[in-house]
Short mmCIF file of C-alpha atoms in Angstrom, two decimals:
data_model
loop_
_atom_site.label_atom_id
_atom_site.label_comp_id
_atom_site.label_asym_id
_atom_site.label_seq_id
_atom_site.Cartn_x
_atom_site.Cartn_y
_atom_site.Cartn_z
CA MET A 1 51.15 -114.97 -139.90
CA ASN A 2 54.41 -116.04 -141.21
CA ALA A 3 57.52 -114.07 -141.22
CA ALA A 4 57.63 -112.87 -144.65
CA LEU A 5 54.13 -111.73 -144.48
CA ALA A 6 55.00 -109.55 -141.29
CA VAL A 7 57.97 -108.10 -143.03
CA ILE A 8 56.06 -107.24 -146.01
CA ALA A 9 53.27 -105.46 -143.94
CA ALA A 10 55.55 -103.40 -142.20
CA PHE A 11 57.25 -102.30 -145.52
CA LEU A 12 53.80 -101.43 -146.68
CA ALA A 13 52.66 -99.87 -143.90
CA PHE A 14 55.86 -97.55 -143.79
CA ALA A 15 55.44 -96.34 -147.03
CA LEU A 16 52.15 -95.32 -146.58
CA PHE A 17 53.12 -93.53 -143.03
CA ILE A 18 56.30 -91.70 -145.08
CA GLY A 19 53.91 -90.73 -147.92
CA ILE A 20 51.40 -89.02 -145.95
CA ARG A 21 53.77 -87.40 -143.63
CA ALA A 22 55.58 -85.87 -146.55
CA ARG A 23 52.40 -83.24 -146.78
CA ARG A 24 53.46 -81.62 -143.46
CA GLY A 25 53.91 -77.97 -143.78
CA ARG A 26 52.76 -77.50 -147.28
CA THR A 27 49.48 -75.93 -148.88
CA MET A 28 48.58 -78.02 -151.69
CA SER A 29 48.10 -75.87 -154.69
CA LEU A 30 48.05 -77.91 -157.99
CA GLU A 31 51.49 -76.98 -158.66
CA GLN A 32 52.55 -78.36 -155.12
CA TRP A 33 50.57 -81.66 -155.55
CA ALA A 34 51.55 -82.04 -159.02
CA VAL A 35 55.16 -80.74 -159.87
CA GLY A 36 56.17 -80.10 -156.10
CA GLY A 37 56.22 -76.19 -156.64
CA ARG A 38 59.21 -76.38 -158.77
CA GLY A 39 61.57 -76.62 -155.61
CA PHE A 40 63.29 -80.29 -156.03
CA GLY A 41 67.08 -80.36 -156.02
CA THR A 42 69.49 -82.31 -157.87
CA LEU A 43 69.59 -85.54 -155.39
CA LEU A 44 65.71 -85.40 -154.82
CA VAL A 45 65.25 -85.23 -158.89
CA PHE A 46 67.52 -87.79 -159.14
CA LEU A 47 66.01 -90.31 -156.76
CA LEU A 48 62.58 -89.59 -157.67
CA MET A 49 63.67 -90.39 -161.70
CA ALA A 50 65.25 -93.31 -160.65
CA GLY A 51 62.50 -94.53 -158.64
CA GLU A 52 60.67 -94.13 -161.64
CA ALA A 53 62.96 -95.59 -164.15
CA PHE A 54 63.55 -99.15 -161.53
CA SER A 55 60.16 -100.22 -161.15
CA THR A 56 58.54 -103.91 -161.33
CA PHE A 57 59.45 -104.01 -164.72
CA THR A 58 62.81 -103.89 -164.02
CA PHE A 59 62.64 -105.89 -160.74
CA LEU A 60 60.70 -109.05 -162.30
CA GLY A 61 60.88 -107.78 -165.87
CA ALA A 62 64.49 -107.91 -166.35
CA SER A 63 65.23 -111.19 -164.57
CA GLY A 64 61.98 -112.95 -166.02
CA TRP A 65 63.38 -112.05 -169.55
CA ALA A 66 67.15 -113.03 -168.75
CA TYR A 67 65.22 -116.30 -167.75
CA SER A 68 63.10 -116.73 -170.78
CA LYS A 69 64.67 -115.33 -173.52
CA GLY A 70 68.50 -114.29 -172.80
CA PRO A 71 70.28 -111.82 -174.88
CA PRO A 72 67.76 -110.23 -176.42
CA ALA A 73 66.69 -109.36 -172.45
CA PHE A 74 69.94 -106.88 -172.92
CA TYR A 75 67.60 -103.98 -174.69
CA ILE A 76 66.79 -103.16 -171.23
CA LEU A 77 70.01 -102.30 -170.63
CA ALA A 78 70.88 -100.77 -173.46
CA TYR A 79 67.94 -98.42 -174.24
CA GLY A 80 68.55 -96.38 -170.73
CA ALA A 81 72.29 -95.43 -171.80
CA LEU A 82 71.29 -93.74 -175.14
CA ALA A 83 68.17 -92.15 -173.60
CA TYR A 84 69.69 -90.41 -171.13
CA LEU A 85 72.63 -89.31 -173.84
CA LEU A 86 69.62 -87.56 -175.46
CA GLY A 87 68.18 -86.40 -172.26
CA TYR A 88 71.41 -84.54 -171.72
CA TRP A 89 70.21 -82.15 -174.80
CA MET A 90 66.45 -82.21 -174.73
CA LEU A 91 65.51 -82.06 -170.78
CA PRO A 92 67.13 -78.58 -170.08
CA ALA A 93 65.14 -77.18 -172.72
CA ALA A 94 61.82 -78.64 -171.93
CA TRP A 95 62.44 -77.52 -168.41
CA ARG A 96 63.00 -74.01 -169.41
CA HIS A 97 60.11 -74.22 -171.67
CA ALA A 98 58.06 -75.77 -168.68
CA THR A 99 59.12 -73.30 -166.50
CA LYS A 100 58.19 -70.16 -168.70
CA HIS A 101 54.68 -71.40 -169.63
CA HIS A 102 54.36 -72.83 -166.23
CA CYS A 103 53.30 -76.10 -167.37
CA VAL A 104 51.98 -78.57 -164.43
CA SER A 105 50.90 -81.62 -166.48
CA PHE A 106 52.70 -83.68 -169.36
CA SER A 107 50.24 -82.25 -172.21
CA ASP A 108 50.64 -78.55 -170.70
CA PHE A 109 54.34 -78.69 -173.00
CA PHE A 110 52.36 -79.57 -176.11
CA ALA A 111 49.47 -77.43 -176.02
CA THR A 112 51.51 -74.54 -175.29
CA ALA A 113 54.71 -75.28 -177.54
CA TYR A 114 51.81 -75.45 -180.24
CA ARG A 115 49.77 -73.14 -179.07
CA SER A 116 46.61 -76.04 -179.16
CA ARG A 117 44.30 -76.63 -176.65
CA ALA A 118 43.05 -79.79 -178.81
CA LEU A 119 46.45 -80.77 -179.34
CA GLY A 120 46.84 -81.12 -175.54
CA VAL A 121 43.79 -82.84 -175.40
CA VAL A 122 44.97 -85.58 -178.03
CA VAL A 123 48.14 -86.07 -176.22
CA SER A 124 46.51 -86.40 -172.94
CA VAL A 125 44.36 -89.02 -174.40
CA VAL A 126 47.82 -91.03 -175.78
CA ALA A 127 49.37 -90.58 -172.33
CA VAL A 128 46.36 -92.01 -170.59
CA LEU A 129 46.32 -94.93 -172.65
CA GLY A 130 49.77 -95.37 -172.60
CA MET A 131 50.31 -95.16 -168.62
CA SER A 132 47.06 -97.59 -168.33
CA ALA A 133 49.14 -100.34 -169.50
CA LEU A 134 52.10 -99.10 -167.31
CA LEU A 135 49.89 -99.03 -164.13
CA ILE A 136 49.11 -102.46 -164.93
CA ILE A 137 52.22 -103.81 -164.80
CA GLN A 138 52.84 -101.98 -161.37
CA LEU A 139 50.18 -103.18 -160.06
CA ARG A 140 50.33 -106.93 -161.21
CA GLY A 141 53.83 -106.61 -160.15
CA LEU A 142 52.85 -106.00 -156.69
CA GLY A 143 50.57 -109.08 -156.76
CA ILE A 144 52.98 -111.36 -157.69
CA ILE A 145 55.66 -110.01 -155.46
CA VAL A 146 53.17 -110.35 -152.42
CA SER A 147 51.66 -113.26 -153.48
CA GLU A 148 55.16 -115.10 -153.66
CA ALA A 149 57.02 -113.68 -150.78
CA SER A 150 53.80 -114.51 -148.56
CA TYR A 151 54.32 -118.26 -149.71
CA GLY A 152 50.89 -117.90 -150.90
CA THR A 153 49.20 -116.32 -147.82
CA ILE A 154 47.80 -113.29 -149.36
CA PRO A 155 46.33 -113.88 -152.82
CA PRO A 156 47.77 -111.52 -155.42
CA ALA A 157 44.45 -109.65 -155.60
CA VAL A 158 44.25 -108.85 -151.86
CA ALA A 159 47.72 -107.61 -152.56
CA ILE A 160 46.72 -105.73 -155.43
CA TRP A 161 43.94 -103.83 -153.69
CA CYS A 162 46.07 -103.06 -150.96
CA GLY A 163 48.78 -101.86 -152.86
CA ALA A 164 46.19 -99.65 -155.05
CA ILE A 165 44.21 -98.18 -151.94
CA ALA A 166 47.85 -97.17 -149.98
CA MET A 167 49.12 -95.38 -153.35
CA VAL A 168 45.76 -93.32 -153.63
CA LEU A 169 45.61 -92.58 -150.08
CA TYR A 170 49.24 -90.93 -149.91
CA ILE A 171 49.21 -89.43 -153.40
CA THR A 172 45.72 -87.84 -152.38
CA VAL A 173 46.97 -86.10 -149.32
CA SER A 174 50.80 -85.34 -150.37
CA GLY A 175 51.03 -85.24 -153.99
CA ILE A 176 54.50 -85.64 -156.02
CA HIS A 177 55.71 -85.06 -152.52
CA GLY A 178 54.68 -88.45 -151.25
CA SER A 179 56.15 -90.69 -154.08
CA ALA A 180 59.41 -88.66 -153.72
CA SER A 181 59.70 -89.48 -149.79
CA ILE A 182 59.09 -93.11 -150.64
CA ALA A 183 61.83 -93.23 -153.39
CA ILE A 184 64.48 -91.96 -150.89
CA TYR A 185 64.10 -95.52 -149.09
CA LYS A 186 63.31 -97.52 -151.88
CA ASP A 187 66.24 -96.45 -154.25
CA ILE A 188 68.76 -97.11 -151.36
CA LEU A 189 67.13 -100.38 -150.63
CA ILE A 190 66.62 -101.66 -154.40
CA LEU A 191 70.46 -101.18 -154.90
CA VAL A 192 71.29 -102.95 -152.05
CA ILE A 193 69.29 -105.92 -152.73
CA ALA A 194 69.91 -106.01 -156.57
CA VAL A 195 73.83 -105.85 -156.11
CA PHE A 196 73.70 -108.44 -153.25
CA LEU A 197 71.56 -110.95 -155.23
CA GLY A 198 73.34 -110.88 -158.38
CA ILE A 199 76.27 -111.36 -156.89
CA TYR A 200 75.45 -113.82 -154.28
CA LEU A 201 73.26 -116.40 -156.39
CA PRO A 202 75.59 -117.17 -159.19
CA LEU A 203 78.75 -117.65 -156.47
CA HIS A 204 76.32 -119.73 -154.32
CA TYR A 205 74.84 -121.68 -156.55
CA PHE A 206 77.73 -121.98 -159.34
CA GLY A 207 81.02 -120.99 -157.90
CA GLY A 208 81.13 -117.76 -160.06
CA PHE A 209 79.52 -115.86 -163.42
CA GLY A 210 82.06 -118.06 -166.04
CA GLU A 211 80.86 -121.32 -164.51
CA MET A 212 77.22 -120.21 -164.23
CA PHE A 213 77.18 -119.46 -168.34
CA ASP A 214 79.12 -122.36 -168.82
CA ARG A 215 76.57 -124.56 -167.14
CA ILE A 216 73.85 -122.74 -169.31
CA GLU A 217 75.06 -123.25 -172.22
CA ALA A 218 76.09 -127.28 -171.85
CA ALA A 219 72.22 -127.70 -170.80
CA ARG A 220 70.80 -125.17 -173.06
CA PRO A 221 73.12 -124.81 -176.60
CA GLY A 222 72.71 -121.80 -178.35
CA PHE A 223 70.61 -120.47 -175.57
CA LEU A 224 73.30 -117.58 -174.94
CA GLN A 225 73.34 -116.33 -178.68
CA MET A 226 70.94 -113.92 -180.12
CA PRO A 227 68.02 -115.96 -182.15
CA THR A 228 68.18 -116.23 -185.89
CA ASN A 229 64.59 -115.28 -185.96
CA GLY A 230 61.85 -113.50 -183.73
CA LEU A 231 63.51 -111.40 -181.18
CA THR A 232 66.76 -111.10 -183.48
CA LEU A 233 69.30 -108.57 -183.77
CA SER A 234 67.32 -106.35 -186.63
CA TRP A 235 64.54 -106.18 -183.50
CA TYR A 236 67.29 -105.89 -180.56
CA ASN A 237 68.56 -102.71 -182.29
CA SER A 238 65.16 -101.09 -183.50
CA THR A 239 63.42 -101.85 -180.27
CA ILE A 240 66.71 -100.05 -178.40
CA LEU A 241 66.08 -96.93 -180.61
CA LEU A 242 62.64 -96.97 -180.13
CA THR A 243 62.51 -97.13 -176.18
CA SER A 244 65.44 -94.97 -176.11
CA LEU A 245 63.65 -92.26 -178.53
CA GLY A 246 60.41 -92.21 -176.35
CA TYR A 247 62.03 -92.87 -172.66
CA TYR A 248 61.23 -89.19 -171.60
CA LEU A 249 57.83 -89.28 -172.93
CA TYR A 250 56.46 -91.09 -170.19
CA PRO A 251 54.10 -88.72 -168.46
CA TYR A 252 55.39 -89.30 -164.88
CA VAL A 253 59.26 -89.16 -165.93
CA PHE A 254 58.82 -85.80 -168.07
CA THR A 255 56.80 -84.33 -165.26
CA SER A 256 59.62 -85.17 -162.81
CA VAL A 257 61.59 -82.31 -164.82
CA TYR A 258 59.40 -79.77 -164.37
CA ALA A 259 59.70 -80.06 -160.24
CA ALA A 260 63.41 -79.47 -160.79
CA LYS A 261 64.63 -76.24 -158.89
CA THR A 262 66.96 -75.56 -161.79
CA GLU A 263 68.07 -76.35 -165.23
CA SER A 264 71.31 -77.77 -163.55
CA ALA A 265 69.42 -80.09 -161.48
CA VAL A 266 67.76 -81.36 -164.89
CA ARG A 267 71.50 -81.77 -166.42
CA LYS A 268 73.46 -83.01 -163.67
CA ASN A 269 70.60 -85.96 -163.24
CA THR A 270 71.39 -87.10 -167.11
CA ILE A 271 74.96 -87.24 -166.20
CA LEU A 272 74.43 -89.53 -163.04
CA MET A 273 71.62 -91.90 -164.55
CA PRO A 274 73.55 -94.16 -166.62
CA LEU A 275 75.31 -95.37 -163.05
CA TYR A 276 71.75 -96.49 -162.28
CA GLN A 277 71.68 -98.68 -164.95
CA MET A 278 74.19 -100.68 -163.81
CA VAL A 279 71.68 -102.16 -161.31
CA ILE A 280 69.80 -104.02 -164.40
CA ALA A 281 72.89 -106.14 -165.15
CA PHE A 282 72.46 -107.71 -161.90
CA MET A 283 68.76 -108.39 -162.19
CA PHE A 284 70.08 -110.16 -165.59
CA PHE A 285 72.46 -112.36 -163.00
CA VAL A 286 69.46 -113.33 -161.06
CA GLY A 287 67.48 -114.56 -164.24
CA PHE A 288 70.07 -116.52 -165.58
CA ALA A 289 71.03 -118.22 -162.24
CA ALA A 290 67.20 -119.62 -161.79
CA ILE A 291 67.25 -120.97 -165.16
CA LEU A 292 69.00 -124.15 -164.01
CA GLN A 293 67.63 -123.84 -160.45
CA VAL A 294 64.01 -123.51 -161.09
CA PRO A 295 63.40 -124.58 -164.43
CA GLY A 296 59.86 -124.92 -166.30
CA LEU A 297 58.45 -121.63 -166.05
CA SER A 298 57.23 -120.47 -169.33
CA GLY A 299 54.93 -117.61 -170.59
CA ALA A 300 53.98 -114.93 -167.75
CA ASP A 301 55.17 -117.42 -165.55
CA SER A 302 58.89 -116.33 -166.43
CA ASP A 303 57.98 -113.34 -164.37
CA LEU A 304 58.45 -115.19 -161.31
CA ALA A 305 62.19 -116.04 -161.68
CA LEU A 306 63.67 -114.13 -159.13
CA LEU A 307 61.15 -114.79 -156.68
CA ARG A 308 61.24 -118.54 -157.27
CA ILE A 309 65.10 -118.75 -156.86
CA VAL A 310 64.90 -116.07 -153.66
CA LYS A 311 62.72 -118.44 -151.78
CA GLN A 312 64.52 -121.77 -152.64
CA THR A 313 67.52 -119.96 -151.05
CA PHE A 314 66.83 -117.38 -148.09
CA SER A 315 64.98 -117.90 -145.23
CA PRO A 316 61.11 -116.41 -144.99
CA TRP A 317 62.03 -113.24 -142.78
CA PHE A 318 64.81 -112.27 -145.88
CA VAL A 319 62.22 -113.27 -148.61
CA GLY A 320 60.05 -110.63 -146.61
CA VAL A 321 62.69 -108.04 -147.13
CA ILE A 322 63.06 -108.87 -150.80
CA GLY A 323 59.16 -109.19 -151.08
CA GLY A 324 58.97 -105.47 -149.23
CA VAL A 325 61.42 -103.86 -151.34
CA GLY A 326 59.88 -105.21 -154.36
CA VAL A 327 56.44 -103.33 -153.23
CA LEU A 328 58.12 -100.25 -152.95
CA THR A 329 59.27 -100.49 -156.60
CA ALA A 330 55.74 -100.74 -157.40
CA LEU A 331 54.47 -97.96 -155.21
CA VAL A 332 56.83 -95.22 -156.63
CA PRO A 333 56.04 -95.46 -160.09
CA GLY A 334 52.79 -96.66 -159.53
CA SER A 335 51.63 -93.77 -157.55
CA MET A 336 53.50 -91.19 -160.15
CA ILE A 337 51.25 -92.89 -162.54
CA LEU A 338 48.13 -92.28 -161.03
CA LEU A 339 49.06 -88.43 -160.00
CA ASN A 340 49.92 -87.55 -163.62
CA ALA A 341 47.08 -89.46 -165.04
CA SER A 342 44.46 -87.60 -163.08
CA THR A 343 46.03 -84.38 -163.60
CA LEU A 344 45.87 -84.84 -167.28
CA ILE A 345 42.24 -86.10 -167.23
CA ALA A 346 41.22 -83.27 -164.43
CA LYS A 347 43.40 -80.25 -166.69
CA ASN A 348 44.06 -81.11 -170.26
CA ILE A 349 40.96 -83.50 -171.21
CA TYR A 350 37.84 -81.70 -169.32
CA ARG A 351 38.95 -78.21 -168.66
CA ASP A 352 40.98 -77.54 -171.97
CA GLY A 353 38.39 -79.67 -173.61
CA PHE A 354 35.04 -78.82 -172.03
CA ALA A 355 35.50 -76.33 -169.53
CA PRO A 356 38.37 -73.67 -170.37
CA GLN A 357 36.91 -71.27 -167.30
CA ALA A 358 37.48 -73.69 -164.75
CA SER A 359 39.85 -72.51 -162.09
CA GLU A 360 42.68 -74.30 -160.93
CA ALA A 361 41.55 -74.93 -157.75
CA PHE A 362 38.63 -76.12 -159.03
CA VAL A 363 40.94 -78.64 -161.31
CA GLY A 364 43.03 -79.58 -158.49
CA LYS A 365 40.13 -81.12 -156.64
CA LEU A 366 38.62 -82.91 -159.81
CA ALA A 367 41.81 -84.53 -160.12
CA LYS A 368 42.00 -85.76 -156.93
CA ARG A 369 38.72 -87.38 -157.40
CA VAL A 370 39.67 -88.87 -160.64
CA LEU A 371 42.40 -90.45 -159.16
CA PRO A 372 40.80 -93.12 -157.31
CA VAL A 373 38.30 -93.82 -160.35
CA PHE A 374 41.28 -94.15 -162.55
CA GLY A 375 42.86 -96.46 -159.87
CA LEU A 376 39.76 -98.53 -159.89
CA VAL A 377 39.56 -98.97 -163.73
CA ALA A 378 43.35 -100.40 -163.49
CA VAL A 379 42.93 -102.95 -160.99
CA PHE A 380 39.84 -104.13 -162.67
CA PHE A 381 42.02 -104.96 -165.98
CA VAL A 382 44.87 -106.00 -163.94
CA LEU A 383 42.93 -108.67 -162.36
CA ARG A 384 41.70 -110.14 -165.77
CA GLY A 385 45.50 -111.00 -166.51
CA GLY A 386 47.38 -110.55 -169.39
CA ALA A 387 50.54 -110.50 -171.14
CA THR A 388 53.99 -110.35 -169.58
CA PHE A 389 55.56 -107.36 -168.26
CA VAL A 390 57.69 -106.74 -171.19
CA ALA A 391 55.26 -106.72 -173.76
CA LEU A 392 52.93 -104.49 -171.99
CA ALA A 393 55.76 -102.30 -171.40
CA LEU A 394 56.77 -102.27 -175.03
CA PHE A 395 53.22 -101.60 -175.77
CA ALA A 396 52.81 -98.59 -174.05
CA SER A 397 56.37 -97.32 -175.19
CA SER A 398 55.67 -97.45 -178.57
CA LEU A 399 52.50 -95.65 -178.25
CA LEU A 400 53.94 -92.93 -176.10
CA THR A 401 57.13 -92.71 -178.40
CA GLN A 402 54.44 -91.62 -181.21
CA LEU A 403 54.80 -88.20 -179.45
CA PHE A 404 58.64 -87.70 -180.17
CA PRO A 405 58.84 -86.10 -183.51
CA SER A 406 56.32 -83.30 -182.62
CA PHE A 407 58.23 -83.03 -179.04
CA VAL A 408 61.95 -83.49 -180.33
CA ALA A 409 60.70 -80.77 -183.47
CA SER A 410 59.91 -78.03 -180.89
CA LEU A 411 63.44 -78.11 -179.00
CA LEU A 412 65.11 -77.22 -182.10
CA PRO A 413 67.01 -74.03 -182.22
CA ARG A 414 64.29 -73.28 -184.87
CA PRO A 415 61.33 -75.04 -184.06
CA PHE A 416 59.97 -76.64 -186.87
CA GLY A 417 56.19 -77.76 -187.48
CA ASN A 418 52.57 -76.71 -186.45
CA LYS A 419 49.67 -78.64 -184.65
CA TYR A 420 48.04 -79.62 -188.18
CA GLY A 421 51.38 -81.75 -188.66
CA ALA A 422 51.33 -82.77 -184.79
CA PHE A 423 47.74 -83.91 -184.85
CA ALA A 424 48.46 -85.75 -188.11
CA GLY A 425 51.61 -87.48 -187.20
CA ILE A 426 50.18 -88.84 -184.07
CA GLY A 427 47.17 -90.28 -185.87
CA ALA A 428 49.25 -92.17 -188.82
CA GLY A 429 51.03 -93.35 -186.02
CA ALA A 430 48.55 -94.44 -183.67
CA LEU A 431 46.79 -95.68 -186.95
CA VAL A 432 49.90 -98.18 -187.83
CA LEU A 433 49.98 -99.39 -183.84
CA LEU A 434 46.62 -100.16 -184.00
CA ALA A 435 47.04 -102.48 -186.69
CA ALA A 436 50.13 -103.86 -185.10
CA VAL A 437 48.63 -104.88 -182.02
CA GLY A 438 44.85 -105.15 -183.09
CA PHE A 439 45.13 -107.38 -186.09
CA ASP A 440 48.68 -108.54 -185.74
CA VAL A 441 50.30 -106.72 -188.51
CA ASN A 442 54.10 -106.72 -189.22
CA LEU A 443 56.60 -106.41 -191.46
CA ARG A 444 56.64 -109.94 -192.33
CA THR A 445 53.08 -109.98 -193.22
CA LEU A 446 53.34 -106.65 -195.19
CA LEU A 447 56.65 -107.92 -196.91
CA PRO A 448 56.43 -111.61 -197.40
CA GLY A 449 59.45 -111.82 -199.30
CA ALA A 450 61.82 -109.78 -196.80
CA SER A 451 64.32 -111.14 -195.04
CA ASP A 452 64.38 -111.65 -191.41
CA THR A 453 66.49 -108.74 -190.64
CA VAL A 454 63.94 -106.49 -192.13
CA ALA A 455 60.96 -108.70 -191.27
CA SER A 456 61.99 -108.37 -187.20
CA ILE A 457 62.03 -104.73 -187.07
CA ASN A 458 60.04 -103.63 -184.51
CA MET A 459 56.72 -102.43 -185.48
CA GLY A 460 56.64 -99.39 -183.33
CA LEU A 461 59.78 -98.14 -185.01
CA VAL A 462 57.92 -98.59 -188.11
CA ALA A 463 55.00 -96.40 -187.12
CA LEU A 464 57.14 -93.67 -185.45
CA ALA A 465 58.91 -93.56 -189.10
CA VAL A 466 55.21 -93.21 -190.94
CA ASN A 467 54.46 -90.72 -188.06
CA ALA A 468 57.45 -88.51 -188.61
CA VAL A 469 57.20 -88.46 -192.21
CA THR A 470 53.50 -87.22 -191.80
CA PHE A 471 54.41 -85.05 -189.49
CA VAL A 472 57.07 -83.25 -191.39
CA ALA A 473 54.78 -83.28 -194.81
CA VAL A 474 51.62 -81.93 -193.28
CA SER A 475 53.45 -79.36 -191.53
CA ILE A 476 55.35 -78.15 -194.74
CA LEU A 477 51.70 -78.26 -196.82
CA THR A 478 50.12 -76.08 -194.00
CA ARG A 479 52.79 -73.56 -193.47
CA SER A 480 52.26 -71.22 -195.65
CA ARG A 481 48.38 -70.95 -194.96
CA HIS A 482 48.67 -70.87 -191.25
CA VAL A 483 51.99 -69.59 -190.34
CA GLU A 484 50.47 -68.51 -187.16
CA ALA A 485 49.77 -71.84 -185.91
CA GLY A 486 53.59 -72.95 -186.14
CA ILE A 487 56.14 -72.70 -182.93
CA LEU A 488 57.38 -69.19 -183.37
CA ARG A 489 58.44 -69.00 -180.01
CA LYS A 490 62.43 -69.83 -179.01
CA VAL A 491 63.12 -72.56 -176.00
#
């Protein structure tokens, strides 16, 4: 066993121990298991939300896109700041509604806001599909990190199985408390590692940041400029808008709001979270430093940029530390995805859709049984390979963002819309996304004569626009006949 592998194994064992130990002294009702009994303070909510925000997508995807795409990668840095601004208004209102109506799952919010269990089922299906893509990101990232950091000693498939088993074990036992406990250590470590690598590597190889960018520009003229086709400024701006609107509609992020003890804890987190975005900038520096030091990575292999330059630079034991921290970046959001997906399937799809008489205790037991099955399905798909982290994340984000119009309409001082509009809007947006992903439909194919500015707009934003128009139109058309189906309560 090499030094790196020993360190990574120690990290995984420590995370499993901490995750299971988090259950101590708690009776795991469904509410306690899924949302921590709504007892988390400002610091714990911050660590949990930051732990979800900084995942393998950020750890590998941000550096990988800086390495392969250049400036378009900055959208990852920009959308969070805008999302936190929106969250300052949206999240306290969502917390008040969730607390008042005892919401436990992501879909509970929509089911209670629109007084429709059927809508809760539809939202659950959308959420589970979106989270499936996101869990694939975490598991695939886990496999890459362990395989690369162990110098190939552990195959990615073995690492994926080990990580998935660890997640299932501690989430089944401790629920959200397990993820929150690991997030405390993970966030401190990732902050230190990201800042260190982002500063050290440019200084070590180039003598400074300016010299690094000068040498990149000399070797690859124009790479540091925004492309004039494809990932243009139009794509960049539309993607920032799309992703920021859907940021809090990642179910595992949204339900972290439920776990907060007070409304103030939620609002304070929206103030603090932009500071965490700064960490992403250091990941970009790692990716840029790797361009000239580990050339030749293309396609999905660009996600290896961080680990390849780290292995080239440091001794195995330190590579193991970085690999171990990378494992934690997969475990925290990955386990939260498992928790939320199993809760949605058991509570909103099964009970609300087929067995409304099922008790909370039964739903809790069912969620714990569904959890390993969902994890097994995700492992199956991730082992089949696929797209880069960013491509998967963009698909999941686009899908989940289709819930935004009905979500934000329910938070207005005078809530607007009804369940018919919500159904129609989500369906219309999903159909546009299906056409875009399944049949490669985009604005360039729909509008052959359009300029690059128009043709490069993210199709997820187009789907969202169709969704919003449909939601408003159907809500207005059905309001006079179905007033009782509207949202007639104040948040």
